CSV table of N, CA and C in Angstrom, one decimal:
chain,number,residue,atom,x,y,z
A,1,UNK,N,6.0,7.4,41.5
A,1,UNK,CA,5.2,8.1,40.5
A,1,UNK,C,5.2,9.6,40.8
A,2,UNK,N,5.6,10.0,41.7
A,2,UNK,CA,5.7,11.6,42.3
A,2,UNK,C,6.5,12.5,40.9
A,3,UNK,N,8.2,11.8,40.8
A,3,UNK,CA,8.5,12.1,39.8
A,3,UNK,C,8.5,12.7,38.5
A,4,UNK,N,7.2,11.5,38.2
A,4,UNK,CA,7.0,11.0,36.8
A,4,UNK,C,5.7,12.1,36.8
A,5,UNK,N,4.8,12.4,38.4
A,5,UNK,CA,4.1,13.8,38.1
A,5,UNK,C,4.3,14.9,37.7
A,6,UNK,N,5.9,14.9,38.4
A,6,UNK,CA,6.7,16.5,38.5
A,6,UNK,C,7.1,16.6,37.1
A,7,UNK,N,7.4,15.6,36.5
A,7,UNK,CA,8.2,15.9,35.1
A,7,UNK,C,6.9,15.9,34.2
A,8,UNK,N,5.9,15.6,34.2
A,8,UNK,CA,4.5,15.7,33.5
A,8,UNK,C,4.3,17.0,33.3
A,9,UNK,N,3.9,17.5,34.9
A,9,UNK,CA,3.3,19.0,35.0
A,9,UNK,C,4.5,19.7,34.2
A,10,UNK,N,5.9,19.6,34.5
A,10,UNK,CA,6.8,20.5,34.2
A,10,UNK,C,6.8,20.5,32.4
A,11,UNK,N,6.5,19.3,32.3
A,11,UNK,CA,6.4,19.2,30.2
A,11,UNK,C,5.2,20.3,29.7
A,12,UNK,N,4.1,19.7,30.6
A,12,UNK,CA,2.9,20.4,29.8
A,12,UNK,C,2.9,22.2,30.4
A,13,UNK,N,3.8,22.4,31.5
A,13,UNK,CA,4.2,24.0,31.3
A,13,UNK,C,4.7,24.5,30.2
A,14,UNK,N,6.6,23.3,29.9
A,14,UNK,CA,7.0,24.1,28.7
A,14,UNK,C,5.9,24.0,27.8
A,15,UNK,N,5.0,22.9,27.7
A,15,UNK,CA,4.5,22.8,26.4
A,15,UNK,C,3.5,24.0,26.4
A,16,UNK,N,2.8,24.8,26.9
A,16,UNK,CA,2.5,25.9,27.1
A,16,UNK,C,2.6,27.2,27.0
A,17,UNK,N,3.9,27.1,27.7
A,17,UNK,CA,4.7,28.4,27.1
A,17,UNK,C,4.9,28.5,26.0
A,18,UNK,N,5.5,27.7,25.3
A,18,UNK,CA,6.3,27.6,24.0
A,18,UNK,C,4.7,27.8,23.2
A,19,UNK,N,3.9,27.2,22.9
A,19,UNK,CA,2.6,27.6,22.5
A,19,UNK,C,2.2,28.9,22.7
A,20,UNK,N,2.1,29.7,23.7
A,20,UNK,CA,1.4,31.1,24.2
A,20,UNK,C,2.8,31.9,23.1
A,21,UNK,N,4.2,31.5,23.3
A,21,UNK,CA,4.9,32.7,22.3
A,21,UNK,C,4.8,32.3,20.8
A,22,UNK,N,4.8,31.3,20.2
A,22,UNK,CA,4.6,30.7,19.4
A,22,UNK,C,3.3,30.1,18.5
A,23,UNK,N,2.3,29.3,19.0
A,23,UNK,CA,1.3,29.0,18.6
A,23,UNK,C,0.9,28.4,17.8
A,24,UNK,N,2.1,27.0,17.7
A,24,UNK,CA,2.0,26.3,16.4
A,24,UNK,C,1.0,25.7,16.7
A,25,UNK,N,0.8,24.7,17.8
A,25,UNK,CA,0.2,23.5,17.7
A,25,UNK,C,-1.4,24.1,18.7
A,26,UNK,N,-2.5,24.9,18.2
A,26,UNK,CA,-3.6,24.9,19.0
A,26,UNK,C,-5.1,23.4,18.8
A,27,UNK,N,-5.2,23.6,20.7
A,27,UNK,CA,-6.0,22.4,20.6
A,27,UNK,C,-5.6,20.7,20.0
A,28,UNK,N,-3.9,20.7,19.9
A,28,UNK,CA,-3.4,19.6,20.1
A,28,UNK,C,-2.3,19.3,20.7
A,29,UNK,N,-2.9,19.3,22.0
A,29,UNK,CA,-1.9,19.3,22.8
A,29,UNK,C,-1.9,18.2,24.0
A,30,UNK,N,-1.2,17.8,24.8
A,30,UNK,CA,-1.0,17.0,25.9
A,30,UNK,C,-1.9,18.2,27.6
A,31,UNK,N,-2.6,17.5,28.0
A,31,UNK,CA,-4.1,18.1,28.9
A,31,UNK,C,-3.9,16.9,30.4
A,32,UNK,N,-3.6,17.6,31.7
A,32,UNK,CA,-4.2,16.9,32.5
A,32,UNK,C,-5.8,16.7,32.6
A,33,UNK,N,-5.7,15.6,33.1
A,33,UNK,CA,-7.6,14.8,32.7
A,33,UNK,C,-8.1,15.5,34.2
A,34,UNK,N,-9.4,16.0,34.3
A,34,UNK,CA,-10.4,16.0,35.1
A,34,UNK,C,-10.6,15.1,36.2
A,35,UNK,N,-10.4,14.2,35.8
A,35,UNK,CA,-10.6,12.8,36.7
A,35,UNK,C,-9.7,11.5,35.5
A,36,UNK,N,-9.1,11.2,36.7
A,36,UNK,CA,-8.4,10.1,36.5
A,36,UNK,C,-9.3,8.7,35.5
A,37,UNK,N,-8.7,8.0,34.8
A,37,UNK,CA,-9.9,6.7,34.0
A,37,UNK,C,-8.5,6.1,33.3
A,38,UNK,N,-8.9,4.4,33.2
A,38,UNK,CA,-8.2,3.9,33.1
A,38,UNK,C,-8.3,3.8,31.0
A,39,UNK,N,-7.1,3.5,30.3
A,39,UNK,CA,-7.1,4.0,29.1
A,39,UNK,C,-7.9,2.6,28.4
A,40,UNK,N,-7.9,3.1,27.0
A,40,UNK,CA,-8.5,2.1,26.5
A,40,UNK,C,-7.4,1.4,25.8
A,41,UNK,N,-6.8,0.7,25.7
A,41,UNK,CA,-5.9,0.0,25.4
A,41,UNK,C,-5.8,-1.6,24.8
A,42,UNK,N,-5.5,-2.0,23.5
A,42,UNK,CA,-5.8,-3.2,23.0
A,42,UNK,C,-4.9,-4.0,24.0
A,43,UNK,N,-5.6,-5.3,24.2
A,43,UNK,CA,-5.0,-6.2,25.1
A,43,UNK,C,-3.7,-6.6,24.8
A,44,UNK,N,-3.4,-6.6,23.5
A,44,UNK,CA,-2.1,-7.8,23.3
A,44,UNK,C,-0.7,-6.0,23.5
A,45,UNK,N,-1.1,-5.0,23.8
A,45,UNK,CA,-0.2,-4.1,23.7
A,45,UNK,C,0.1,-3.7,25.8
A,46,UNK,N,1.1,-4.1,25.6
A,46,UNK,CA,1.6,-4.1,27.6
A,46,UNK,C,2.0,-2.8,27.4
A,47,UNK,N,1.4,-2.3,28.7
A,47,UNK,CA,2.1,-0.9,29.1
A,47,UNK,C,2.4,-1.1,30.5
A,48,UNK,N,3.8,-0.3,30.5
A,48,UNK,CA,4.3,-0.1,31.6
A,48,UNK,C,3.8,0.9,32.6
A,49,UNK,N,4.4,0.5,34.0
A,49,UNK,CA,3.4,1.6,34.9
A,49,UNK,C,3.4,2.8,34.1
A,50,UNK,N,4.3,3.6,33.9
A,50,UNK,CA,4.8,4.8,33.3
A,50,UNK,C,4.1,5.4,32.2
A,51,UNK,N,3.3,4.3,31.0
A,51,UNK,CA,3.0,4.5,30.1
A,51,UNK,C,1.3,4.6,31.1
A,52,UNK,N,1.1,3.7,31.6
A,52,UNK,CA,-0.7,3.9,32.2
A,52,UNK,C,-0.7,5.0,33.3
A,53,UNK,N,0.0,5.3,33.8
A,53,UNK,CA,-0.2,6.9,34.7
A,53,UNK,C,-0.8,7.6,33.6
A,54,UNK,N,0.7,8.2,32.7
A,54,UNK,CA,0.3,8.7,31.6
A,54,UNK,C,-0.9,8.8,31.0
A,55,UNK,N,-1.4,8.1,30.3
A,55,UNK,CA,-2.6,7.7,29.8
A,55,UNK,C,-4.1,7.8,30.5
A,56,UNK,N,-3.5,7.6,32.2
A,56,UNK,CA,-4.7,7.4,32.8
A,56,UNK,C,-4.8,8.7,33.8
A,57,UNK,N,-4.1,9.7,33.4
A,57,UNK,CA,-3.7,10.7,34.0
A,57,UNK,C,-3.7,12.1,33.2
A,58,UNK,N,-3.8,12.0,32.1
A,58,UNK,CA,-3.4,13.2,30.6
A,58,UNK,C,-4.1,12.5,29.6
A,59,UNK,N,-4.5,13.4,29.1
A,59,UNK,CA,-5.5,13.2,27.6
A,59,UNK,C,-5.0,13.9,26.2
A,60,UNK,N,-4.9,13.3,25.3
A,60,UNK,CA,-4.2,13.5,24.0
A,60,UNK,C,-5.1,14.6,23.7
A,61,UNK,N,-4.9,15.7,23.3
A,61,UNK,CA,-5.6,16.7,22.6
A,61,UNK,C,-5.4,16.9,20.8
A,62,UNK,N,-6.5,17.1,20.3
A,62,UNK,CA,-6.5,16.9,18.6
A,62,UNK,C,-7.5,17.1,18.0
A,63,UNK,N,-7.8,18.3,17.9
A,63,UNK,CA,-9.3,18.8,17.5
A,63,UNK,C,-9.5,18.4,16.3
A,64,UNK,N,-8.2,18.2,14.8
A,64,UNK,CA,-8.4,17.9,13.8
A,64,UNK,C,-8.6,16.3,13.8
A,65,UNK,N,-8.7,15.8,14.6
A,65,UNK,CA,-8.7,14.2,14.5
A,65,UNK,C,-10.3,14.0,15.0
A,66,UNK,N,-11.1,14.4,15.5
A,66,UNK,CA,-12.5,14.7,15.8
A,66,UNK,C,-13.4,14.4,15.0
A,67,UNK,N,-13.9,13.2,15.0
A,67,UNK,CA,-14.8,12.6,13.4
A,67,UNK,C,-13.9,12.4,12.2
A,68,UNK,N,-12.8,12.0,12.6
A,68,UNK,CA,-12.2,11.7,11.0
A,68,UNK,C,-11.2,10.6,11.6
A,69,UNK,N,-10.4,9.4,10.7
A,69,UNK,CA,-9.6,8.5,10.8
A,69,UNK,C,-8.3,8.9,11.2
A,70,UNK,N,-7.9,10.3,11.0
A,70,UNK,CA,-7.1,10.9,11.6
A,70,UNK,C,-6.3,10.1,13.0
A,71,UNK,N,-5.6,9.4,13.7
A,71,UNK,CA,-5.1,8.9,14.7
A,71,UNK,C,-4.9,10.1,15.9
A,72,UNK,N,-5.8,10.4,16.7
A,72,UNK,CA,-5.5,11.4,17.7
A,72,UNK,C,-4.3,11.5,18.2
A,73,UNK,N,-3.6,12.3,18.2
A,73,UNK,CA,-2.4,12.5,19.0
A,73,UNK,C,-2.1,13.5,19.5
A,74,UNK,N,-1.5,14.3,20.7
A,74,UNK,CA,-0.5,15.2,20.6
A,74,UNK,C,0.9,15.3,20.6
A,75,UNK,N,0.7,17.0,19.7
A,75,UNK,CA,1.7,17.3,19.4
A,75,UNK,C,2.6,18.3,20.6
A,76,UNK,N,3.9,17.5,21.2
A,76,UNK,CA,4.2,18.7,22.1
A,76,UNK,C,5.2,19.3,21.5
A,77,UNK,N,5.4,20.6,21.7
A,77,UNK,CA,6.5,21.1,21.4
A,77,UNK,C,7.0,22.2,22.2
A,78,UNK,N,8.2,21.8,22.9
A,78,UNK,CA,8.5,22.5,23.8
A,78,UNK,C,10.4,23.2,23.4
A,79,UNK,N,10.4,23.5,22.2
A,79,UNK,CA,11.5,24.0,21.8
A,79,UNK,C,11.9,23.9,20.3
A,80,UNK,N,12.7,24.7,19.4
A,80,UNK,CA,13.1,24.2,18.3
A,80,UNK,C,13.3,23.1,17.9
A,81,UNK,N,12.3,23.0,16.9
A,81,UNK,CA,12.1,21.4,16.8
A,81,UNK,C,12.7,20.3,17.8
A,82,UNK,N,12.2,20.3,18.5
A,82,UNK,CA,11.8,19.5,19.4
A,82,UNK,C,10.5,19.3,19.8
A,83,UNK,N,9.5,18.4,19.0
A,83,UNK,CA,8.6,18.0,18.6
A,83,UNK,C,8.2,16.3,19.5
A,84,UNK,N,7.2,16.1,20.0
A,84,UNK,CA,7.2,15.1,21.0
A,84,UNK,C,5.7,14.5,20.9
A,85,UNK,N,5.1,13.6,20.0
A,85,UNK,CA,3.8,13.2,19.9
A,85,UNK,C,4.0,11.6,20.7
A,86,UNK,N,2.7,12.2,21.2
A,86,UNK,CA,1.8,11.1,22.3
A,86,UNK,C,0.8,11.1,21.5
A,87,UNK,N,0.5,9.8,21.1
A,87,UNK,CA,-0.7,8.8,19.9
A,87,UNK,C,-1.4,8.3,21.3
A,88,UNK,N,-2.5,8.4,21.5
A,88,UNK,CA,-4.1,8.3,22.4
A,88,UNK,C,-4.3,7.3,22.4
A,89,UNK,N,-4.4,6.6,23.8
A,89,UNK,CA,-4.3,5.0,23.9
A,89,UNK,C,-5.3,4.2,22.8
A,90,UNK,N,-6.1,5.1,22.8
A,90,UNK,CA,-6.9,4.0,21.8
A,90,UNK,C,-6.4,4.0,20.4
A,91,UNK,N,-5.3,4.5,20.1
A,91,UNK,CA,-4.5,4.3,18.5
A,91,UNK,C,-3.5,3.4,18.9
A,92,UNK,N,-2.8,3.1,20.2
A,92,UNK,CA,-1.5,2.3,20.1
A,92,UNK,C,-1.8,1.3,19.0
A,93,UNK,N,-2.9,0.5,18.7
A,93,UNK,CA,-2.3,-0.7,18.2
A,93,UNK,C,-2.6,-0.6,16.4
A,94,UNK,N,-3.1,0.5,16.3
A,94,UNK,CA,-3.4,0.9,15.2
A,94,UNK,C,-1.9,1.9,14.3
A,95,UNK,N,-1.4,2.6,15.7
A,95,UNK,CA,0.0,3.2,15.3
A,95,UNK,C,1.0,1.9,15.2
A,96,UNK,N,1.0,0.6,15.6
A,96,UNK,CA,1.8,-0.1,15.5
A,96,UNK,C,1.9,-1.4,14.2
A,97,UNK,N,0.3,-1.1,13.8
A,97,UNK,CA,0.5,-2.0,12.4
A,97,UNK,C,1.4,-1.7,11.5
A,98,UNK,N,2.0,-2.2,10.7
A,98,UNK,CA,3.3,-2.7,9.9
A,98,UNK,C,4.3,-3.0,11.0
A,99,UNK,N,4.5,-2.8,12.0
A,99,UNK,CA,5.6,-3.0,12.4
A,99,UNK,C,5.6,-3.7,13.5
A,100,UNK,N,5.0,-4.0,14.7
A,100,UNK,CA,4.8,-5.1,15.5
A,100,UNK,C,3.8,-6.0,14.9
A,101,UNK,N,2.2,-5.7,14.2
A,101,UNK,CA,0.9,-6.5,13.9
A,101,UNK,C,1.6,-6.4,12.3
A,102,UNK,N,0.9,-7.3,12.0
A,102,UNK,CA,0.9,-7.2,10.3
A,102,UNK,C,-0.1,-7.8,9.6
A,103,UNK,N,-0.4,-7.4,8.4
A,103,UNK,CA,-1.3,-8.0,8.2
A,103,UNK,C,-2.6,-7.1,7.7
A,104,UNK,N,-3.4,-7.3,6.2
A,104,UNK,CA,-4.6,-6.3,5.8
A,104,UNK,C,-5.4,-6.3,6.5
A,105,UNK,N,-5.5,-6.9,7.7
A,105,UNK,CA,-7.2,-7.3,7.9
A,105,UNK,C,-7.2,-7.8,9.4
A,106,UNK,N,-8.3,-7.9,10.5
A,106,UNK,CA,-8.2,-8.6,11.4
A,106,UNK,C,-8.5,-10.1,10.8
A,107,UNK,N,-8.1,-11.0,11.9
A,107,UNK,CA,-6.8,-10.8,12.4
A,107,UNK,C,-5.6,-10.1,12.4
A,108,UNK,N,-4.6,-9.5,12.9
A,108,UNK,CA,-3.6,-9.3,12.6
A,108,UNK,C,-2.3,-10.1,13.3
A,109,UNK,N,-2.0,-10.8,12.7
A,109,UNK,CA,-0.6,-11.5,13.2
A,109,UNK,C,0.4,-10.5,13.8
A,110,UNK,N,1.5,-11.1,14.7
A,110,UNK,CA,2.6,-10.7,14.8
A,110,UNK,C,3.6,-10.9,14.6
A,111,UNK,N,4.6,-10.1,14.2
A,111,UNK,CA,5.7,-9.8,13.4
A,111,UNK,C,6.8,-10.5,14.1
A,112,UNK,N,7.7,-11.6,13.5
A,112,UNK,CA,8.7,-12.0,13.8
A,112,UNK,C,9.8,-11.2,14.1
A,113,UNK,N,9.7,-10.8,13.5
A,113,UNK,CA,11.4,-9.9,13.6
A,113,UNK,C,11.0,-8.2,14.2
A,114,UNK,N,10.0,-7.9,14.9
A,114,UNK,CA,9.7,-7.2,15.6
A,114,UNK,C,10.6,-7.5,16.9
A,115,UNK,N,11.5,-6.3,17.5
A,115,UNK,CA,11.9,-6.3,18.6
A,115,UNK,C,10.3,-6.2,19.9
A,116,UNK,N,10.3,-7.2,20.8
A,116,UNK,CA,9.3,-7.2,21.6
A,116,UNK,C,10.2,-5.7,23.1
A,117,UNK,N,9.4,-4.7,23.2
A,117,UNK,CA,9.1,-4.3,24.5
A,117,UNK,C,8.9,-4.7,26.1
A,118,UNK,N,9.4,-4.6,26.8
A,118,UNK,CA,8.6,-5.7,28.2
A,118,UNK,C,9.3,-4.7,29.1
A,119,UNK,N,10.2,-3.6,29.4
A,119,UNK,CA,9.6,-2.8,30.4
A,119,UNK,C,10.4,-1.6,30.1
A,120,UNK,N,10.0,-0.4,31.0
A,120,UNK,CA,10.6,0.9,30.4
A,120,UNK,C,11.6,1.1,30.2
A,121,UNK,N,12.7,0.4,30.8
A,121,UNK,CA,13.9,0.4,30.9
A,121,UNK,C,14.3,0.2,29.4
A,122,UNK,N,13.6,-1.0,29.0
A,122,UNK,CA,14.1,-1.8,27.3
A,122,UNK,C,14.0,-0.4,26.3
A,123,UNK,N,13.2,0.1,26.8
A,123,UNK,CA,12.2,1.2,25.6
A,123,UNK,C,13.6,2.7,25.8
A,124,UNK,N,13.9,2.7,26.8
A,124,UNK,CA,14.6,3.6,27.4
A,124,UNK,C,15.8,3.3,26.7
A,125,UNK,N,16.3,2.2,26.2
A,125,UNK,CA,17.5,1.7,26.0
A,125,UNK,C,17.4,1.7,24.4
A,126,UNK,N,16.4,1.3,24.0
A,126,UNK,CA,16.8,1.2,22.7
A,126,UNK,C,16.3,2.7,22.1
A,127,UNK,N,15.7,3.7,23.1
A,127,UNK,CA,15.8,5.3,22.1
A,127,UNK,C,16.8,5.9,22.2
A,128,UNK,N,17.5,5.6,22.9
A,128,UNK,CA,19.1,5.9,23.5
A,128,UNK,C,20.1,6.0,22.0
């Protein structure tokens, strides 16, 4: 997980810089947390170690999402368009309806023909 620190800290620098010359995206941005806390996350959505550091490590920043239905996210942007949003554990399963859950209403079933996820490697392979 040392790594996966160093490449953290080193994102949310560029994503910093690129903001200080720029200044598209204020107050939505990707934040190391104060103290560490474990995410809120719906049960039937598996995260990989990688995904729960993350989450339990960095906090989505999104001032326009702040009392509104809005799905918190951030936005990083650490170069011409090159644009990189992180949805706030507590949206995963809400960012994934139509396409893994389905369905108007709770319950929400799951999608057949949804490719299932199961570790970062898969996830790694199929953004490739």
């Amino acid at each position: 997980m040392q790594q996966l620190d160093a490449a953290l800290s080193r994102l949310v620098e560029q994503q910093d810089l690129y903001n200080e010359a720029y200044g598209l995206f204020k107050n939505h941005d990707l934040r190391p947390r104060e103290q560490h806390h474990q995410p809120e996350v719906d049960t039937r959505i598996p995260l990989s170690p990688e995904l729960q550091y993350l989450y339990s490590h960095y906090e989505m920043m999104d001032a326009d999402a702040e009392g509104t239905l809005k799905m918190k996210n951030a936005a990083v942007e650490i170069g011409d368009a090159a644009l990189i949003s992180f949805v706030a554990p507590e949206h995963l399963l809400r960012q994934q309806l139509g396409f893994r859950w389905i369905g108007m209403n709770e319950p929400y079933e799951e999608s057949s023909t949804c490719q299932k996820i199961t570790s970062s490697s898969q996830a790694l392979t199929m953004i490739r």
